[in-house]
XYZ file of C-alpha atoms in Angstrom:
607
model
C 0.000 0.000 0.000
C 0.679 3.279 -0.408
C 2.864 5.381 2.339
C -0.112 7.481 4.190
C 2.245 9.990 5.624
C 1.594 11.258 8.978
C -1.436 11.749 10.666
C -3.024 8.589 12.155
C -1.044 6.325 15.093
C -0.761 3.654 12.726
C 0.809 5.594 10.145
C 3.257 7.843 11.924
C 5.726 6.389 14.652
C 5.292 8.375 17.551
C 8.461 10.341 18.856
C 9.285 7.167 21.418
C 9.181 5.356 18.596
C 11.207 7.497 16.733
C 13.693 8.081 19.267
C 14.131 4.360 19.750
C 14.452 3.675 16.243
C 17.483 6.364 15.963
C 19.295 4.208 18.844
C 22.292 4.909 20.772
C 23.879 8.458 20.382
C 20.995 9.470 17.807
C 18.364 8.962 20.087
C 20.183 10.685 22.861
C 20.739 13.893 20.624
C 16.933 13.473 19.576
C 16.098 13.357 23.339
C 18.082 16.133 24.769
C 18.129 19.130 21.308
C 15.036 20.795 20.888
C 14.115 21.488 16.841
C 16.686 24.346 15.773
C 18.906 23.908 18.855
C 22.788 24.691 18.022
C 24.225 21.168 17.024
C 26.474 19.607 19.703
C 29.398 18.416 17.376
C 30.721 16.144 20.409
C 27.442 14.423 20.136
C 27.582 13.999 15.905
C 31.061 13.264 16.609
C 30.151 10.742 18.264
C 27.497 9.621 16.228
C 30.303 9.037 13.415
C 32.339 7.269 15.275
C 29.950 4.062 15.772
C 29.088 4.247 11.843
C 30.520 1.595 9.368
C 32.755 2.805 6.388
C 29.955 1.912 4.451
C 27.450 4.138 6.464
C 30.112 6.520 6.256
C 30.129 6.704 2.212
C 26.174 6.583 2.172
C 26.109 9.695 4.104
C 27.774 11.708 1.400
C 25.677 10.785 -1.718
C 22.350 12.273 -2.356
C 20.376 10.300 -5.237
C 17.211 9.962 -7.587
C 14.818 7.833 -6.763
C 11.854 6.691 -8.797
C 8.430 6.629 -7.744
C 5.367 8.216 -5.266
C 6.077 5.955 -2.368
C 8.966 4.971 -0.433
C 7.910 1.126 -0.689
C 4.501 0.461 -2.941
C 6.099 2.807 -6.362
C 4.155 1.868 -9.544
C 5.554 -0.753 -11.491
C 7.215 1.030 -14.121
C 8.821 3.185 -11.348
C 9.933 -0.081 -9.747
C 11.535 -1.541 -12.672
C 13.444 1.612 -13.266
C 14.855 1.756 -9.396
C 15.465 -2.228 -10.605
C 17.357 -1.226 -13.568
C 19.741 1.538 -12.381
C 20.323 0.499 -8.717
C 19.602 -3.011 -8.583
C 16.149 -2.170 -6.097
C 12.569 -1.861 -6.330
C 12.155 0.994 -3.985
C 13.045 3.904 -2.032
C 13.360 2.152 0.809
C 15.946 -0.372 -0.133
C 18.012 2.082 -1.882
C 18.295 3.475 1.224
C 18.719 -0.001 3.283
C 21.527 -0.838 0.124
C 23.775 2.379 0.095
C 22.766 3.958 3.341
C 21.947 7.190 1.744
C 22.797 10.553 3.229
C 20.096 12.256 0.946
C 17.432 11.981 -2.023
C 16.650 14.655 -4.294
C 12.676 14.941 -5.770
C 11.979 15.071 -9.727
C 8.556 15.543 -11.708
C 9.797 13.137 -13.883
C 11.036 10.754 -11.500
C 7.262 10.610 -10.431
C 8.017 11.997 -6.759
C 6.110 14.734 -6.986
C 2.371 13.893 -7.940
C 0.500 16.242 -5.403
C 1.303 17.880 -1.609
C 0.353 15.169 0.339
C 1.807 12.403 -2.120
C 5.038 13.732 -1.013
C 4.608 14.668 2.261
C 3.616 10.784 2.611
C 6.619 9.785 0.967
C 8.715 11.939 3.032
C 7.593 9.922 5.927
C 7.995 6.868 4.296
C 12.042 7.720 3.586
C 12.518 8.868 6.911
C 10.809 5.475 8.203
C 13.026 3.478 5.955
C 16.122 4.760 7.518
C 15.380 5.253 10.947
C 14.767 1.882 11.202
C 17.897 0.726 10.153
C 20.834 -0.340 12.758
C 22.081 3.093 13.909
C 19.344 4.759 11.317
C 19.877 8.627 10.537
C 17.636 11.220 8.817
C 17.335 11.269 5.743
C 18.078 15.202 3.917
C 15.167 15.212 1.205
C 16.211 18.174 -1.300
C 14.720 19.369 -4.533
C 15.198 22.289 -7.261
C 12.041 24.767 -6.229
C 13.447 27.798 -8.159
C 10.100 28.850 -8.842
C 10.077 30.615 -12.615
C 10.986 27.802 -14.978
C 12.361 25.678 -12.550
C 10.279 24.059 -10.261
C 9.935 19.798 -8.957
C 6.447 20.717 -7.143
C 3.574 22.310 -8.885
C -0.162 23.146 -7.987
C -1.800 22.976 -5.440
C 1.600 24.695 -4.239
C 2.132 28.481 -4.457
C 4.774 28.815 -7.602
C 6.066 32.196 -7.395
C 7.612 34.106 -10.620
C 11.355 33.045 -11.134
C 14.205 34.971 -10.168
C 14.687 37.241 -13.293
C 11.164 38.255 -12.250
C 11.910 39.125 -9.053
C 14.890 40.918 -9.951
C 12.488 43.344 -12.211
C 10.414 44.136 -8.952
C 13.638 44.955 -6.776
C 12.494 44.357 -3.571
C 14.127 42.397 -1.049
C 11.240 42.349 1.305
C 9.820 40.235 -1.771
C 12.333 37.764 -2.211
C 12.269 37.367 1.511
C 8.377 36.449 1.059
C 8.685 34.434 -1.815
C 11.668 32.425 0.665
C 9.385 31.895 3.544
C 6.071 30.766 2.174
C 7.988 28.454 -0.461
C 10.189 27.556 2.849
C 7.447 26.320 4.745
C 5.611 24.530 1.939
C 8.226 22.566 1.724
C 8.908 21.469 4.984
C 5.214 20.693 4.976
C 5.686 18.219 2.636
C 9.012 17.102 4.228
C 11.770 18.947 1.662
C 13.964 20.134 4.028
C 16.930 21.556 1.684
C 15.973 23.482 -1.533
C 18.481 24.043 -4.370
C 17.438 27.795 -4.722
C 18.346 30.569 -5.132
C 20.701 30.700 -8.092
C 23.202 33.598 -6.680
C 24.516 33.682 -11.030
C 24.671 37.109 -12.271
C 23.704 36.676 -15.989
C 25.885 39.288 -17.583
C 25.556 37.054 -21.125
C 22.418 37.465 -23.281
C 23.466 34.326 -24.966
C 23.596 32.448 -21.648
C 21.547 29.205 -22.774
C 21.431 27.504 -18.798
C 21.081 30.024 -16.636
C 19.192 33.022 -18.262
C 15.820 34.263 -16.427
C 17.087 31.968 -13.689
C 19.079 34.224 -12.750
C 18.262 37.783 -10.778
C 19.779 40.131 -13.297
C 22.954 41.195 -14.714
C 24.016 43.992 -11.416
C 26.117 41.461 -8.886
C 24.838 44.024 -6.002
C 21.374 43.937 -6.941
C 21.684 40.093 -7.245
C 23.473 39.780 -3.981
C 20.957 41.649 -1.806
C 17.803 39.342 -3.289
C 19.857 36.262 -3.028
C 20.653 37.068 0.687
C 16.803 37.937 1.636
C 15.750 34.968 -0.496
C 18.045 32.772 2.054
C 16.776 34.172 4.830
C 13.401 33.680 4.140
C 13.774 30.309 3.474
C 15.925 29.232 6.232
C 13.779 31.017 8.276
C 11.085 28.547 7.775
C 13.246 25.508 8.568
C 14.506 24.745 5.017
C 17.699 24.927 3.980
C 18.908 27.155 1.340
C 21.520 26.817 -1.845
C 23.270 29.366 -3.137
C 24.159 28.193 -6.948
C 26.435 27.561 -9.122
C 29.615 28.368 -7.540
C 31.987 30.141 -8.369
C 29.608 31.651 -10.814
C 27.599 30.788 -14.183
C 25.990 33.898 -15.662
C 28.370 34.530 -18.675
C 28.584 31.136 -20.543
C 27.205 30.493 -24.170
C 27.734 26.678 -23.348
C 25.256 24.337 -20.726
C 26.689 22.757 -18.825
C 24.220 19.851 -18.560
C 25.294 18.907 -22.119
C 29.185 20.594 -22.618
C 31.847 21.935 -20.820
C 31.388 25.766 -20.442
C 34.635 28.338 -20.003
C 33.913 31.259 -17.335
C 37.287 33.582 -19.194
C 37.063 36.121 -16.507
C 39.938 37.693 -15.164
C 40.136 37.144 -11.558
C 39.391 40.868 -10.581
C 36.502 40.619 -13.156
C 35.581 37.403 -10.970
C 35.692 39.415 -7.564
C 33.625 42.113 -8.925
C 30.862 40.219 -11.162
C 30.655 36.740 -9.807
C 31.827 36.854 -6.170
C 29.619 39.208 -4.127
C 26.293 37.403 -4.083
C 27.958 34.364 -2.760
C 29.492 36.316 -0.164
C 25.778 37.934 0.609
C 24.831 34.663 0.671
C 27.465 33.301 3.252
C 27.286 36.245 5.493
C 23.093 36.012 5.169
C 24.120 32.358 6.642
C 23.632 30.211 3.763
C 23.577 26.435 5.296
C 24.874 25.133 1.449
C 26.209 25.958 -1.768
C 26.304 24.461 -4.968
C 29.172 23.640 -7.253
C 29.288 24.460 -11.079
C 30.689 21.982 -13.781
C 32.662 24.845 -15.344
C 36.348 25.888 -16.536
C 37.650 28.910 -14.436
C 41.383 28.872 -15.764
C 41.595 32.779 -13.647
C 40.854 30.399 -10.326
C 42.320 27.418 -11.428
C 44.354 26.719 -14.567
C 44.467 22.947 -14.009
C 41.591 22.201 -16.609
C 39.162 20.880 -14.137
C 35.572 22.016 -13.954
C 35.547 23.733 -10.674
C 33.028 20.936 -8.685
C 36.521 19.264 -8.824
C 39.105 21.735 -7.989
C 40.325 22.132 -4.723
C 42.051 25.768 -5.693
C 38.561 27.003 -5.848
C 36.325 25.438 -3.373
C 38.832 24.983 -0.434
C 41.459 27.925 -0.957
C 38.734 30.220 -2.274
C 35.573 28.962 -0.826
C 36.358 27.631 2.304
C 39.698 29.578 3.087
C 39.177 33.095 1.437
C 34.963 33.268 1.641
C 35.404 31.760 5.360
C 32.655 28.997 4.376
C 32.193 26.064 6.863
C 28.508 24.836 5.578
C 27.682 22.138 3.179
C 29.142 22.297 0.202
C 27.179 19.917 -2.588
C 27.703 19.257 -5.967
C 26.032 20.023 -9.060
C 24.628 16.890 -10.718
C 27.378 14.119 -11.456
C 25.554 12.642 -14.656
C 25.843 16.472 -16.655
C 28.225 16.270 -18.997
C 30.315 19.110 -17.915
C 31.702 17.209 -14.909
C 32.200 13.989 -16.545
C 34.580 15.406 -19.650
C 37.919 15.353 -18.405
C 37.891 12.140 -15.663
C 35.396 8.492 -15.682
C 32.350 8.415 -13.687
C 34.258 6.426 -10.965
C 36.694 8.958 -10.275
C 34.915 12.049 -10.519
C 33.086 11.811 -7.026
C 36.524 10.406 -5.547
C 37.992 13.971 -6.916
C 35.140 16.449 -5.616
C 35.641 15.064 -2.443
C 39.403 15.591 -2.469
C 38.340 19.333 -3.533
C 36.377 20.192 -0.590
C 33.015 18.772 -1.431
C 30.448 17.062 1.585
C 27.925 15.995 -0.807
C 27.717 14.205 -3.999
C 24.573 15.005 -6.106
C 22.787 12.107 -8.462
C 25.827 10.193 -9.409
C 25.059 8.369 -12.925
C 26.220 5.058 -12.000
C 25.549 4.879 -7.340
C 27.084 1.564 -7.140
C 30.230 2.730 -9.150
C 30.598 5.951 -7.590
C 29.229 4.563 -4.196
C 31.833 1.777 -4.436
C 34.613 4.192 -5.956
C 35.013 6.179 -2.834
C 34.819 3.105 -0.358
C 37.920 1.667 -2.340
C 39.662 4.993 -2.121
C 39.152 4.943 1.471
C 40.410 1.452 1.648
C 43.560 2.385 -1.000
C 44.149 5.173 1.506
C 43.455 7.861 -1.373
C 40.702 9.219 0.648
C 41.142 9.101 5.011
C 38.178 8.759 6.853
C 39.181 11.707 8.445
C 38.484 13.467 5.252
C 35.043 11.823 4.864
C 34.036 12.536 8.927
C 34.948 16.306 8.336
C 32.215 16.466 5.379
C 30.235 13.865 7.429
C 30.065 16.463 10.214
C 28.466 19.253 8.200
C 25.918 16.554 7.102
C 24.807 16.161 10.121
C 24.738 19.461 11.554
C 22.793 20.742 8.981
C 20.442 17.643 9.911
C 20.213 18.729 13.438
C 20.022 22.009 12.369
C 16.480 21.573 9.892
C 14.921 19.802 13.511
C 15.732 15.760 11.320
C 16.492 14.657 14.401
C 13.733 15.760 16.922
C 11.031 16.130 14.082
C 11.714 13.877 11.304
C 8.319 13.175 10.311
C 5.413 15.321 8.745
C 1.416 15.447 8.747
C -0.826 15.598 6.704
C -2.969 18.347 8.719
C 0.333 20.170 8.213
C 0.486 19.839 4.340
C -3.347 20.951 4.659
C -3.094 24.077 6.302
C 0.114 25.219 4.395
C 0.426 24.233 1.090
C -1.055 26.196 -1.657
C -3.627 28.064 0.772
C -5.697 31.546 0.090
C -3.082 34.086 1.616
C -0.076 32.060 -0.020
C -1.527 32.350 -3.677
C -2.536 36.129 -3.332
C 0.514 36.699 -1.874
C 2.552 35.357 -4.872
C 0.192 37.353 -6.941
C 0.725 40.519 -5.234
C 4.175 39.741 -5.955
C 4.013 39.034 -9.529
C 2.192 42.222 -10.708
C 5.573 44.215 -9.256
C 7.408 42.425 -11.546
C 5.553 42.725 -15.385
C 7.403 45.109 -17.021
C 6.343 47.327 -19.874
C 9.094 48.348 -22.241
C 7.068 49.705 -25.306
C 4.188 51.844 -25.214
C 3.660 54.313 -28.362
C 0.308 55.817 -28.592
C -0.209 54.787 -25.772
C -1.534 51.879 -27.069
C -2.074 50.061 -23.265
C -4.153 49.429 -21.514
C -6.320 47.536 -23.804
C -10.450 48.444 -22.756
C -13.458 46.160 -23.397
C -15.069 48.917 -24.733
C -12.476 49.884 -27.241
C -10.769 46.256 -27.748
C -13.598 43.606 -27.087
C -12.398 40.710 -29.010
C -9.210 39.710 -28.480
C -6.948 37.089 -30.464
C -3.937 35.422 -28.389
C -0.759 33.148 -30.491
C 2.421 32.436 -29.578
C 3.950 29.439 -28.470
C 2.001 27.091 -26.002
C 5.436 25.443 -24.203
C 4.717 22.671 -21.483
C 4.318 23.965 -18.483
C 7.622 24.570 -16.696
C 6.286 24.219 -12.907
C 2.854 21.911 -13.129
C 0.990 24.830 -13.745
C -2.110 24.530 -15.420
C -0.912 26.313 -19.040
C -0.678 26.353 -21.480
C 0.303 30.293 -22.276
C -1.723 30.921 -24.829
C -5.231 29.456 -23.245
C -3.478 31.036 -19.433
C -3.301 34.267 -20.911
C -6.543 34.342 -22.942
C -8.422 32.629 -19.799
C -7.222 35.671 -17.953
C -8.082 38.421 -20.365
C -11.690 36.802 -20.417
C -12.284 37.185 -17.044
C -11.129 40.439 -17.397
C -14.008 41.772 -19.474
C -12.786 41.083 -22.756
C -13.779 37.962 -25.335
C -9.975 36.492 -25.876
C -9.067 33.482 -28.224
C -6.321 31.201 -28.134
C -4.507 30.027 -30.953
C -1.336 28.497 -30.441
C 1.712 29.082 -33.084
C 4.544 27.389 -31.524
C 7.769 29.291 -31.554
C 8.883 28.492 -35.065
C 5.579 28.901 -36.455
C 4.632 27.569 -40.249
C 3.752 29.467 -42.802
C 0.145 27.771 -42.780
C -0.120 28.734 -38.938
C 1.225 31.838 -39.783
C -1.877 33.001 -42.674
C -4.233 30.910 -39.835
C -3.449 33.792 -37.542
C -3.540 36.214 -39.768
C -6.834 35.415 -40.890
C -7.736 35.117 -37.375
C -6.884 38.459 -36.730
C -9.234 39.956 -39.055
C -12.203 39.148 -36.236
C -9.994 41.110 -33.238
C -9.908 43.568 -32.051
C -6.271 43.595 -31.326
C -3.560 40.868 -30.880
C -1.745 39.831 -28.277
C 1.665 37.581 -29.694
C 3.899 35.893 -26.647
C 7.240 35.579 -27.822
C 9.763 33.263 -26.894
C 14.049 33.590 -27.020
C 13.483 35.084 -30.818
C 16.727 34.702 -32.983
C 17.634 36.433 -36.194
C 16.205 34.060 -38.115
C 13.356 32.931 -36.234
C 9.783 32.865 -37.924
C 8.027 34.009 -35.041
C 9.261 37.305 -36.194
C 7.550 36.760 -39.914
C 4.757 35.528 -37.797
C 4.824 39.551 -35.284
C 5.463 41.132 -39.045
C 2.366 39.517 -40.941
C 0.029 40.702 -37.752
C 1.199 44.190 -37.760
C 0.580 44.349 -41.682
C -3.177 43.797 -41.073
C -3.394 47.026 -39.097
C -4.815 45.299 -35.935
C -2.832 46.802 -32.681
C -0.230 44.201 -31.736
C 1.031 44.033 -28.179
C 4.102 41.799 -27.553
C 5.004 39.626 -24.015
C 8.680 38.307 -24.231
C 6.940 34.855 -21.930
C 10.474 34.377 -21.583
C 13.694 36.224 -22.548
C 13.413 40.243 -22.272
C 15.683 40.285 -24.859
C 12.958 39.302 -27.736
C 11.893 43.451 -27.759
C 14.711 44.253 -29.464
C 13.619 41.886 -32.611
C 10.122 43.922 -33.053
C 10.931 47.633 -33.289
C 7.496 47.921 -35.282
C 5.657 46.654 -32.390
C 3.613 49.572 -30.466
C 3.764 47.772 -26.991
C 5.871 45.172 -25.519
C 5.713 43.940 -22.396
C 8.221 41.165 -20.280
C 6.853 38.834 -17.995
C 10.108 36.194 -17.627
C 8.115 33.210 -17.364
C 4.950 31.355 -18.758
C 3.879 30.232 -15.119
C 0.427 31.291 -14.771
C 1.165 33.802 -11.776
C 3.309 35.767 -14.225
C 1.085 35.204 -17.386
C -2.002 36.335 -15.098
C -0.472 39.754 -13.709
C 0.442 40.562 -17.606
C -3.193 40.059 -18.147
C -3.681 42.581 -15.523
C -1.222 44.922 -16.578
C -2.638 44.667 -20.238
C -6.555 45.381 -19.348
C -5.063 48.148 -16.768
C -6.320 46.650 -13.723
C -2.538 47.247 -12.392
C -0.151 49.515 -13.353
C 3.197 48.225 -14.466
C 6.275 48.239 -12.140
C 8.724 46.304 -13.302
C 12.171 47.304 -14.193
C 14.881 45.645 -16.484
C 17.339 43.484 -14.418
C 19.466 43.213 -17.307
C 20.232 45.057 -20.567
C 18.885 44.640 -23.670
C 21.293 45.128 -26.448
C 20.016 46.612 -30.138
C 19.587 43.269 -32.438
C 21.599 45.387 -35.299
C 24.336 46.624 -33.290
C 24.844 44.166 -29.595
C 27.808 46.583 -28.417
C 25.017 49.439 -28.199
C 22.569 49.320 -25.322
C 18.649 49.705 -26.429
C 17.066 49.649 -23.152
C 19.540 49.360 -20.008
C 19.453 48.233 -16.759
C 16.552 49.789 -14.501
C 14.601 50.895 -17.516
C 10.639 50.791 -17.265
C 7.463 52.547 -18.547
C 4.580 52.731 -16.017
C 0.783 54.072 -17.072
């Protein structure tokens, strides 16, 4: 049967239970640290010292698992866990490797609704606890919120961080960290892999992008610091990521190996400061990026692997002492230069506690027990990383509060004053970069019938999308009679005379554009729609950068996202209901001429 979380005496293991199951030292840390208490390191120290090697090594990998439930998944899920680690469930991937962590993925079917996974929280936790000398488990995922997000509705998603970066206002980002903080814990995620602390300085940057909170490293430090707090205010932890920095790449690193060729003073001055917000805000981890530094490190090793960077320059110059995790092992940026075996043998050598979603577990699992055993690696060296493990653990309350309820998840997740909240928050972000005439806002007594194309992209959080149908939906309840018709962002030339003959019933058009290149044909698509004479407003759904493809177009607008929260306050911005307030994060270079600046940063119209 499914795990029913934790509610009911037969589902839940009361805290005697609990604190018998976590024998020995754990039990006696459990019984004597309230939730948030300072960590006793004599205590964790000796925790450590009754753990196998083997227990030892588990502590430092975090891993994928696949499936709803710790120990009923769906057969397909099951036969995947069978095919990559040799289990059936989350439960004996624990019980096998002795996991220190597991990270949560849409398409690793972890996530199917709030109290799914606050159910299979409780069944991890359960899983390990009652193993010989049992520990927490940390449960992480990637909640950006924008385009990145592993839990969708019922949640709150908030707009992404480019977003936020247009509104500019800490007390915001702090928000947007607490509610999505407690959510979270609710459903038993107790470390989050947000917020990106890259200052995307690169137009071309294909990874990081609206992920990041602009292009101005002070304005990106202060919302990555209030974004920390606010999370690790509610009991989750937070990650500062990618370290040392990857806002100016043209390459992803999920699929290359990028080069960062900034000079080291160009480092300290773009790329440095909002890690060091971040640190001094208390960050409790940071997260390693598979890139090429050769100003920090001129070995030719991606910096998740270079000790130059994250122990002299990290740890030694940045003063860090939290958890320092890696990006994930099975990108292809980490996994150029050495095997899969010795790459997480390597990043712990460079500083690292905690080795993200190896490819291969058993090989890297195994690789790092035999270089204990070869004496590459001391156990000295693995108890140090061990250490921060488990004080973060104690730390997030895993030891006195390990388990969640469902009443919890009820009254938290996704409730009235969360969801107005993050749309309070999303109409101080829309920002309005065009406005001739002025053209906006659009009336229902001037502009009844509206037609909405663009492209109708899946949705990037669970949201309900798609963009097109969001954004009409919204317009409709707005007063006005909107129609979707989806184009796709390289639209054919039969879509193409579709919406233009469309257009002859509207009133007006409103086009979404998305990351529009030279020789894109959503820009014969904008062309054809201004030639019928209809007023044509533009939203850049992703990219700001598209405005600079359309100077014919009368208003343009950038929401950063196609989540509905964002999509929905551009409705509002477009019928006037709200008045924009949004302000570029980044620059916008002309599309003729990229050395000359068409809009720059802080640039916004308002009505």
């Amino acid at each position: 049967m499914q795990d029913t979380g934790a509610g009911s005496p037969a589902s839940v293991p009361s805290r005697r239970t609990v604190l018998a199951a976590t024998a020995g030292v754990t039990a006696a840390l459990a019984m004597g640290a309230p939730a948030y208490a300072a960590p006793d390191d004599d205590r964790l120290r000796a925790l450590i010292s009754r753990m196998t090697l083997e227990e030892k090594v588990g502590q430092l990998f975090v891993s994928r698992v696949y499936g709803h439930s710790a120990t009923e998944p769906d057969q397909a899920d099951a036969d995947a866990n069978l095919a990559q680690f040799g289990v059936r469930t989350a439960a004996e991937l624990i019980a096998k490797y002795r996991l220190g962590g597991v990270i949560y993925f849409a398409w690793a079917h972890n996530t199917r609704d709030p109290q799914q996974i606050a159910a299979l929280s409780n069944g991890i936790q359960r899983a390990s606890l009652g193993l010989p000398r049992g520990l927490p488990v940390l449960v992480s995922t990637d909640q950006e919120h924008g385009i990145v997000a592993r839990v969708g509705k019922p949640a709150t998603l908030f707009p992404g961080a480019m977003a936020i970066g247009a509104g500019g206002s800490v007390s915001d980002a702090r928000t947007l960290g607490r509610i999505a903080g407690r959510e979270l814990r609710a459903m038993g995620i107790r470390q989050d892999y947000s917020p990106v602390a890259d200052v995307n300085v690169n137009p071309a940057n294909p990874v990081i992008g609206v992920r990041s909170f602009g292009a101005d490293p002070e304005a990106v430090a202060a919302l990555v610091a209030a974004e920390v707090t606010g999370y690790q205010k509610s009991g989750v932890a937070a990650t500062a990521k990618h370290f040392p920095g990857h806002g100016d790449t043209e390459v992803d690193s999920h699929y290359g190996f990028p080069t960062i060729t900034h000079t080291r003073e160009q480092w300290e001055t773009l790329d440095e400061p909002p890690f060091r917000a971040a640190i001094e805000a208390g960050i409790d981890s940071i997260m390693t990026a598979h890139i090429l530094v050769p100003a920090l490190d001129d070995s030719g090793d991606p910096a998740t692997l270079s000790r130059p960077i994250l122990t002299g320059i990290l740890r030694e110059r940045l003063g860090y002492d939290g958890v320092v995790v890696t990006d994930a092992l099975d990108m292809a940026g980490v996994r150029t230069k050495y095997g899969d075996d010795r790459v997480p043998v390597l990043a712990l050598k460079a500083g690292v506690d905690l080795l993200l979603n190896a490819p291969e577990l058993d090989l890297a699992w195994n690789a790092v027990r035999q270089a204990v055993l070869d004496g590459e690696l001391s156990e000295a060296r693995l108890e140090e990383s061990i250490l921060r493990v488990l004080r973060l653990k104690a730390k997030l309350g895993l030891f006195t509060e390990p388990y969640v309820s469902p009443r919890g998840v009820e009254s938290t997740v996704g409730t009235r004053g969360h969801l107005e909240a993050a749309d309070r928050i999303a109409e101080r972000t829309t920002t309005l970069l065009v406005n001739e005439g002025p053209l906006l806002p659009l009336s229902p007594r001037r502009q009844r019938r509206l037609l909405v194309v663009g492209p109708d992209l899946s949705s990037p959080s669970g949201t309900t999308g798609p963009p097109t149908s969001v954004l009409a939906g919204a317009l409709t309840e707005l007063g006005f009679t909107a129609t979707a018709l989806p184009t796709g962002t390289s639209p054919s030339a039969a879509l193409i005379e579709q919406a233009v003959a469309a257009a002859g019933d509207a009133d007006a058009v409103v086009v979404a554009t998305y990351n529009v290149s030279a020789t894109s044909s959503q820009r014969i698509l904008v062309q054809r729609l201004l030639e019928t004479g209809k007023p044509v407003v533009g939203v850049a759904i992703r990219n700001p950068y598209d405005v600079a493809r359309f100077p014919s177009v009368r208003a343009y607008l950038a929401t950063y996202s196609w989540t509905d929260v964002e999509l929905r306050a551009a409705a509002r911005v477009i019928a006037g209901r709200v008045a924009p307030r949004g302000h570029l994060p980044v620059p916008v270079q002309r599309a003729d001429d990229p050395a000359s600046v068409l809009y720059p940063i802080g640039y916004g119209l308002s009505y």
